[in-house]
Coordinates of C-alpha atoms in Angstrom, one line a residue:
X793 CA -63.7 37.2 -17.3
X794 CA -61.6 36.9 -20.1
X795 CA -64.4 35.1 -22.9
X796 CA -67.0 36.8 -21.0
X797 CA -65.1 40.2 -22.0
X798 CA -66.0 39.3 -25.9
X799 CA -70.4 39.7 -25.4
X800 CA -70.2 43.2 -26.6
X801 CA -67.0 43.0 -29.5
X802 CA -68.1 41.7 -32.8
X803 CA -65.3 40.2 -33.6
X804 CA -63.9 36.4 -35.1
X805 CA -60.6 34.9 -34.1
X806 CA -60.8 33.7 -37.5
X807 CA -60.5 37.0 -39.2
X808 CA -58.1 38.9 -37.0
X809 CA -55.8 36.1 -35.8
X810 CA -55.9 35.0 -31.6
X811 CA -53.3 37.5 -30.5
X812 CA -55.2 40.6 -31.6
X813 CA -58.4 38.9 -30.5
X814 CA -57.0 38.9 -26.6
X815 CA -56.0 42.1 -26.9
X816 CA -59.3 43.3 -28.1
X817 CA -60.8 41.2 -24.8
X818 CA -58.3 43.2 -22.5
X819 CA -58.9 46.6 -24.2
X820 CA -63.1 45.7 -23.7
X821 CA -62.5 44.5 -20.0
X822 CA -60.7 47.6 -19.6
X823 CA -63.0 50.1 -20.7
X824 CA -66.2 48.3 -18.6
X825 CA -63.7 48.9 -15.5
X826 CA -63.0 44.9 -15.2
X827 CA -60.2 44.8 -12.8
X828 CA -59.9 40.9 -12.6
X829 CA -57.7 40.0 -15.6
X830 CA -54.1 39.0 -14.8
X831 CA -52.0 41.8 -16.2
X832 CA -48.7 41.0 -15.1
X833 CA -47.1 43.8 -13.1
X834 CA -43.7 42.8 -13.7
X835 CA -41.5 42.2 -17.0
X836 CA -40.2 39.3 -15.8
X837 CA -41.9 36.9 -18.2
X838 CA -41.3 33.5 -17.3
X839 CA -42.3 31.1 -20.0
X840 CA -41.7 27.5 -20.9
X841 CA -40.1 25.1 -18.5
X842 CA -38.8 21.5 -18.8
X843 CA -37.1 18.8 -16.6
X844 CA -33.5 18.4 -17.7
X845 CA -31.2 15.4 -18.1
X846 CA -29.2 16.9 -15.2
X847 CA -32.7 16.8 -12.7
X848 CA -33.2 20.4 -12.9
X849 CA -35.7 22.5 -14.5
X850 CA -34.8 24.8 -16.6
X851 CA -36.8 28.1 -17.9
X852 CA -37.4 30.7 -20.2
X853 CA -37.3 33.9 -19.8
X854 CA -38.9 36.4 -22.6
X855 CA -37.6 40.0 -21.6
X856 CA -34.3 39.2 -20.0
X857 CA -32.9 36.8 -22.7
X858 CA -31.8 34.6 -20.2
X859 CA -32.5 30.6 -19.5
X860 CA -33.0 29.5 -16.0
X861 CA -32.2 26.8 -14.1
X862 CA -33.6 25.8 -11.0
X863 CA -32.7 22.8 -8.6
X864 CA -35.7 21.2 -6.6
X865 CA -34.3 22.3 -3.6
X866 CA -35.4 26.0 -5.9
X867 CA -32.0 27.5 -5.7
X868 CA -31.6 29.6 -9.3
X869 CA -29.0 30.2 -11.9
X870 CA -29.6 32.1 -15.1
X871 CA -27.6 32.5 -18.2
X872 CA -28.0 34.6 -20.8
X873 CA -28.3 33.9 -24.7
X874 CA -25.9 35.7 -26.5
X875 CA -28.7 37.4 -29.0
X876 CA -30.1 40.5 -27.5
X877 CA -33.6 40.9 -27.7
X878 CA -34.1 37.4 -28.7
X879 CA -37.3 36.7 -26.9
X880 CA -37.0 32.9 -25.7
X881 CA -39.8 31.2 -25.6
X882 CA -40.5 27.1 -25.6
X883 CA -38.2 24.8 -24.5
X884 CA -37.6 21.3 -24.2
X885 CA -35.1 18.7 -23.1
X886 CA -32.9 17.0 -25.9
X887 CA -32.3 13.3 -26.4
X888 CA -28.5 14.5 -26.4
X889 CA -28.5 15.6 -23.0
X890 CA -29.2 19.3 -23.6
X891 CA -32.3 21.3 -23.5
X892 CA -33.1 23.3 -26.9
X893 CA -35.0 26.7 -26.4
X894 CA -36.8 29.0 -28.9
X895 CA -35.9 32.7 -30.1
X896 CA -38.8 34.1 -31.4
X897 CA -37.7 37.6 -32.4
X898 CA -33.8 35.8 -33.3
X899 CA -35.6 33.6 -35.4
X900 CA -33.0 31.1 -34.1
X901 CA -33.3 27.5 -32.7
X902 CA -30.6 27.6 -29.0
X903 CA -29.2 24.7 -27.4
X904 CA -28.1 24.9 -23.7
X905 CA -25.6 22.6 -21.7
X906 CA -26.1 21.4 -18.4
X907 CA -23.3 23.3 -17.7
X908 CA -24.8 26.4 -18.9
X909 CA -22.7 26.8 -22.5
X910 CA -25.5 28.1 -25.2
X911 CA -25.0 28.0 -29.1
X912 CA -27.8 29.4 -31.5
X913 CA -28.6 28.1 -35.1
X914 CA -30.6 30.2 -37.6
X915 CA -33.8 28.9 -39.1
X916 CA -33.9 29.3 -42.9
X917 CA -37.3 31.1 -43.3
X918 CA -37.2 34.7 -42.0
X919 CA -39.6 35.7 -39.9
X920 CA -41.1 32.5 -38.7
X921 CA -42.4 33.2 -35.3
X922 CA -40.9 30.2 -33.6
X923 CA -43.1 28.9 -30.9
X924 CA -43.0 25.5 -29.6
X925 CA -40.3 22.9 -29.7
X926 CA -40.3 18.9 -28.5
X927 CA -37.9 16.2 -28.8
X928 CA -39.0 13.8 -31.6
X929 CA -38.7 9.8 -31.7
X930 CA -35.9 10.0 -34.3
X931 CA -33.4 11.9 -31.9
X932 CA -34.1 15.3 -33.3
X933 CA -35.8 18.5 -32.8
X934 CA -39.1 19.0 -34.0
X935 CA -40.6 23.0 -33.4
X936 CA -44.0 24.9 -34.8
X937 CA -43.0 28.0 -36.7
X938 CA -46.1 30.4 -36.4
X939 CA -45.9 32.9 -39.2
X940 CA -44.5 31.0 -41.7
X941 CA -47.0 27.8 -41.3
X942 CA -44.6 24.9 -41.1
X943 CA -43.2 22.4 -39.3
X944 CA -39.3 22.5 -38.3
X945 CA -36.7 19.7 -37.4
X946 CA -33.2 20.5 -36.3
X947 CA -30.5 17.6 -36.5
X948 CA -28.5 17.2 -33.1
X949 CA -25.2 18.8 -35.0
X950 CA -28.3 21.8 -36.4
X951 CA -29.1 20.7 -39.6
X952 CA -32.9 22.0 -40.3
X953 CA -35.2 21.0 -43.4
X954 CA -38.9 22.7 -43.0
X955 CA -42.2 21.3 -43.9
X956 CA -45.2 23.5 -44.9
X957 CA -48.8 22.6 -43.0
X958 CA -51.3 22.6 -45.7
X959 CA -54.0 24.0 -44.1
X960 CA -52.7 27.8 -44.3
X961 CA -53.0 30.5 -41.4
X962 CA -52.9 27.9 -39.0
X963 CA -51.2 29.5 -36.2
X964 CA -48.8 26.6 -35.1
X965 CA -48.3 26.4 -31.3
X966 CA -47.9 23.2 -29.1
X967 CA -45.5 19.9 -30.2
X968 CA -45.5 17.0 -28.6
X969 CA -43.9 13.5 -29.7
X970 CA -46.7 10.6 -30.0
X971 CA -46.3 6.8 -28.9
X972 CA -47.3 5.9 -32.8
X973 CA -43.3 7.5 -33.6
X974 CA -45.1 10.7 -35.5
X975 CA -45.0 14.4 -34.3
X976 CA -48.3 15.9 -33.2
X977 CA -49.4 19.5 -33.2
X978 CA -51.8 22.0 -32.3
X979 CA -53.3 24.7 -35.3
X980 CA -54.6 27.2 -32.6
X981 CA -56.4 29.4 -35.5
X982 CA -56.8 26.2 -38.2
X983 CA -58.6 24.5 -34.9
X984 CA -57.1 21.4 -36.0
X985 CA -54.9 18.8 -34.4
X986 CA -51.8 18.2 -36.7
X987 CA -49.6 15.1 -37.0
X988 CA -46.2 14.9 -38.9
X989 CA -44.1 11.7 -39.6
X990 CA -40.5 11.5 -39.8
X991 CA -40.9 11.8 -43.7
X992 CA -42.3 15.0 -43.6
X993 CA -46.2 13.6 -44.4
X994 CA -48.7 15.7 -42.6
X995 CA -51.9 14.8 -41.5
X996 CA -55.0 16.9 -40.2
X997 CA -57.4 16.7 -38.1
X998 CA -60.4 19.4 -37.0
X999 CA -61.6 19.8 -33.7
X1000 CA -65.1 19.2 -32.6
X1001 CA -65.9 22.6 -31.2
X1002 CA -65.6 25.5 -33.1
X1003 CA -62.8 28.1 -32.5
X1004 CA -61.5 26.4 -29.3
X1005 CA -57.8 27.4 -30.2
X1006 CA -55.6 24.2 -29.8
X1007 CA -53.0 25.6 -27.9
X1008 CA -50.5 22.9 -26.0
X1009 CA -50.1 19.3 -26.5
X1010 CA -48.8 15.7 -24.9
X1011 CA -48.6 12.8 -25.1
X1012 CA -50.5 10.7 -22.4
X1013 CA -49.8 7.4 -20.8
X1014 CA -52.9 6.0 -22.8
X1015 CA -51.5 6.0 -26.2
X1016 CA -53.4 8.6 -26.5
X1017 CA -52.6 12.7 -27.7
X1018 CA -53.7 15.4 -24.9
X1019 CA -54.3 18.8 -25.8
X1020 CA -56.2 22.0 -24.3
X1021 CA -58.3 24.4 -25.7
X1022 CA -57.7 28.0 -25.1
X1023 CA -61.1 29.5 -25.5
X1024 CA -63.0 26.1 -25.0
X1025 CA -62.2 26.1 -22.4
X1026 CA -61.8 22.2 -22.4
X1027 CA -59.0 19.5 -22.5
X1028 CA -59.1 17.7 -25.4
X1029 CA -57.7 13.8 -26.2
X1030 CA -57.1 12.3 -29.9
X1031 CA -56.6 8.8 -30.8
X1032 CA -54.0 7.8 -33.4
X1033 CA -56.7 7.6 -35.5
X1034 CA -57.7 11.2 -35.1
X1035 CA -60.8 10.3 -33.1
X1036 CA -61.0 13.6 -30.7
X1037 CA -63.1 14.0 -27.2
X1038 CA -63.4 17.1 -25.6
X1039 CA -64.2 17.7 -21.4
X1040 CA -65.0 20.8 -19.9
X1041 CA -62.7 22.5 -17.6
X1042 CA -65.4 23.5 -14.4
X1043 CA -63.6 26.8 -14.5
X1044 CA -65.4 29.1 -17.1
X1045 CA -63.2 31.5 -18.8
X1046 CA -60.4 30.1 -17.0
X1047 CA -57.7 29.9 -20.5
X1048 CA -56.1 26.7 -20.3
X1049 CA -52.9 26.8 -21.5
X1050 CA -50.2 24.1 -21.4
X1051 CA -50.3 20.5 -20.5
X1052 CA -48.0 17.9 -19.7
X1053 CA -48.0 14.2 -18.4
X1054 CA -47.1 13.7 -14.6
X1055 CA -45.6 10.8 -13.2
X1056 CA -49.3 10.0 -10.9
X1057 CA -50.8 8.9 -14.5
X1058 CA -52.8 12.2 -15.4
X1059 CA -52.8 15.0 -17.1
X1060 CA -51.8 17.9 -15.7
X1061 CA -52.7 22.1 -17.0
X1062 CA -52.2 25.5 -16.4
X1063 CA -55.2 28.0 -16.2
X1064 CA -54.1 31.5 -17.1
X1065 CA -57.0 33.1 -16.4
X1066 CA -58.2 31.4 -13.2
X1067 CA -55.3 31.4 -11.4
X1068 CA -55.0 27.5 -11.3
X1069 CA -53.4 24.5 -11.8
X1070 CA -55.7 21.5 -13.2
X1071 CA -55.4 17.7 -13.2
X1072 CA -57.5 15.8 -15.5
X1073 CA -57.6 11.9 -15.1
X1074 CA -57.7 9.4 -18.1
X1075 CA -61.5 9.0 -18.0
X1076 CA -62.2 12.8 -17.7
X1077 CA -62.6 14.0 -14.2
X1078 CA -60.8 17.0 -13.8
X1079 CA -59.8 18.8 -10.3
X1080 CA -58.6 22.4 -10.0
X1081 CA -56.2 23.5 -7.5
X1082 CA -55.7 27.3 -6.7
X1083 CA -52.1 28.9 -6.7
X1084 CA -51.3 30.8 -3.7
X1085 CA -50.4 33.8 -5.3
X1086 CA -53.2 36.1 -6.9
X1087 CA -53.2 37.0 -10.6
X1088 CA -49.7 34.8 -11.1
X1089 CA -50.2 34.0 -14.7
X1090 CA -49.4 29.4 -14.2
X1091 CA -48.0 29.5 -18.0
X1092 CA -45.4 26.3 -18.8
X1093 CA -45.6 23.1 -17.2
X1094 CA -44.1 20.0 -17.3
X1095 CA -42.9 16.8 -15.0
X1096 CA -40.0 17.3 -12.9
X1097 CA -37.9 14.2 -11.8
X1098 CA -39.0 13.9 -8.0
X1099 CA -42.6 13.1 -8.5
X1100 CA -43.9 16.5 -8.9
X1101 CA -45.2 18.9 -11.3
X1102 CA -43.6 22.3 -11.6
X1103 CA -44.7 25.3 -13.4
X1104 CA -44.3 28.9 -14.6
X1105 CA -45.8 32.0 -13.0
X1106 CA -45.7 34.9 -15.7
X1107 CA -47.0 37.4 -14.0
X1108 CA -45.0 36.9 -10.5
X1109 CA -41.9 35.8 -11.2
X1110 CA -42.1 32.7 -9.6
X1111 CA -41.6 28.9 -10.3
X1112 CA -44.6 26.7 -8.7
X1113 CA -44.5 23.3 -7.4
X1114 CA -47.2 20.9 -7.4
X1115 CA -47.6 17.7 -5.4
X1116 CA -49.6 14.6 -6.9
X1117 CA -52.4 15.4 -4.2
X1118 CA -52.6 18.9 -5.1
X1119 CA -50.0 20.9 -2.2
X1120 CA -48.8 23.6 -4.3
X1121 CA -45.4 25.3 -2.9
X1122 CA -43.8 28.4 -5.2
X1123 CA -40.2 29.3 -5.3
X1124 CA -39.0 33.1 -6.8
X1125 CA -37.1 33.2 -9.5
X1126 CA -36.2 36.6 -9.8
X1127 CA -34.4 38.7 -8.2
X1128 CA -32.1 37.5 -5.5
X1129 CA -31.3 34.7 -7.2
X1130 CA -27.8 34.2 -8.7
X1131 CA -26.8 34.5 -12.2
X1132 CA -24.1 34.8 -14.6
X1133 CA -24.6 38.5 -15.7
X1134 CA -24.5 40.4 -12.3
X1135 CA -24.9 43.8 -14.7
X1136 CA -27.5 42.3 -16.5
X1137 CA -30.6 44.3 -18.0
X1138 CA -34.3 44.0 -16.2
X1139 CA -36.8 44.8 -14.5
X1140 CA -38.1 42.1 -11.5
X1141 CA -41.4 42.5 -9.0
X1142 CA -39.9 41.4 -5.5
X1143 CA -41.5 37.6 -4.8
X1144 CA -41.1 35.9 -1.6
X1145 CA -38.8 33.2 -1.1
X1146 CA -41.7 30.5 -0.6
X1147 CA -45.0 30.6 0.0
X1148 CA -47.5 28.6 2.1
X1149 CA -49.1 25.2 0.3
X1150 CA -52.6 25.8 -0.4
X1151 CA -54.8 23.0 -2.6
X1152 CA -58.5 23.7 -3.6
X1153 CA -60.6 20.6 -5.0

């Protein structure tokens, strides 16, 4: 009930910013006695997650500091970044072999071996808010910095040169390379689609419906950008030309959130708020398939090497796995699994082992 929560709180996204716009949803939902939002029990906040060069996935995790790595088998190791309180957030695999994560609170840019070994470079601009990172077609880094309104690249060796976004309070989130060799973007408050080139040139372009809040982005197999909309709620596709269509996800209220290309040729999404995993074909048709566990939080997503699609559970500590036809499977990723701080700080809600495939169409 999450957009539903806003009919009696007079209120614009584009005067107090998303983030204090969901928490004046929440605090409304609250105080009607709504009991159907997915507050997240545990502080075990699993975020971002990416395929690796080695064939794992590997994770974020915000409160614990720590990077995960699971196998598809599901067996977990996590190691910790060596800034406290960092907060890591996005993450994405490297064209050198490594996957590069985000520390918000750090403001530093980490870069993980397969083998687990983690070094940390520090962004020039204080206080940036680093959100997304992507591996760009000129074998570097590209990442959204949220606060600050520009555009970052990091050199494999962690060089980084910063480009402002002109249109200002944009709220950066979502990167994603493009088949035309430019960096694309979301503006979640600027409602605009961004597009960088490896000179630094930046191009804009708005969003048909109003406040939709460009949140995640991808490339799709079409030539073609892929994007959702976090209070459309809709999936939205650009052309290279900046020509945008927008399709409704069934779901109302259902908070799509990231997106990523699977290997079966579509598009695939997470659905905060309904509990859900969505598919979306190149021609629009979109299919929703419900994850077994209640309230879960599917956050990250991406394409894992065996066919599948995996994805993030924030609020249950799990990893889920989804099949091309829509079998869903979920591994836990806290606590029993092994890691490379035994004495290590955190809080984790017990999750089963696996639980039993359930698809809805």
């Amino acid at each position: 009930m999450l957009i539903r929560s806003l009919q009696n709180v007079p209120v614009s996204i584009s005067t107090i910013g998303l983030g204090c716009f969901l928490v004046v949803l929440v605090a409304a939902a609250v105080a009607r006695g709504e009991t159907d939002l997915p507050i997240p029990t545990t502080t075990t906040f699993l975020d971002g997650i990416v395929a690796g060069s080695d064939g794992n996935l590997w994770f974020t995790e915000r409160d614990t500091d720590q990077i995960g790595r699971m196998t598809p088998a599901g067996t977990v190791v996590h190691f910790s970044v060596p800034t406290a309180r960092s907060f890591v957030k996005g993450i994405a695999a490297g064209p050198d072999g490594n996957v590069w994560f985000m520390e918000r609170d750090a403001n530093q840019i980490g870069r993980i071996t397969p083998a687990g070994s983690v070094t940390e470079f520090a962004v020039p601009t204080a206080h940036g808010f680093l959100n997304a990172i992507t591996a760009g077609p000129d074998g570097n880094m590209w990442f959204t910095e949220r606060d600050a309104n520009q555009i970052g690249r990091i050199t494999p060796v962690g060089s980084v040169s910063e480009f402002a976004v002109p249109t200002v309070r944009s709220m950066l989130n979502g990167i994603a390379a493009g088949p035309d060799g430019s960096v694309w973007f979301a503006e979640l408050l600027g409602n605009r689609i961004g597009r960088i080139a490896s000179t630094g040139t930046i191009d804009e372009f708005p969003v048909s419906s109003p406040e939709s809040a460009p949140t995640s982005i991808t490339a799709g197999p079409d030539g073609n950008m892929w994007f959702t909309e976090y209070l459309g709620p809709s999936i939205g596709r650009i052309t290279p030309a900046g020509s945008v269509s927008e399709f409704p996800v069934p779901t109302a209220d259902c908070v799509p959130n990231a997106i990523a290309r699977g290997l079966d040729g579509n598009l695939w999404f997470t659905e905060f708020n309904a509990n859900k995993v969505g598919r979306i074909t190149l021609t629009g048709i979109i299919t929703e398939f419900r994850v077994p566990t209640s309230r879960s939080g599917p956050n990250g997503i991406a394409r894992g090497t065996d066919g599948n699609v995996w994805f993030t559970e924030n609020g249950s500590s799990q990893i889920g796995r989804i099949t091309p036809d829509g079998t869903i499977t979920e591994f836990c990723a806290r606590p029993d699994a092994p890691r490379d701080n035994p004495g290590g700080t955190g809080k984790h809600r017990p999750c089963s082992r696996m639980q039993a495939p359930l698809a809805e169409r």
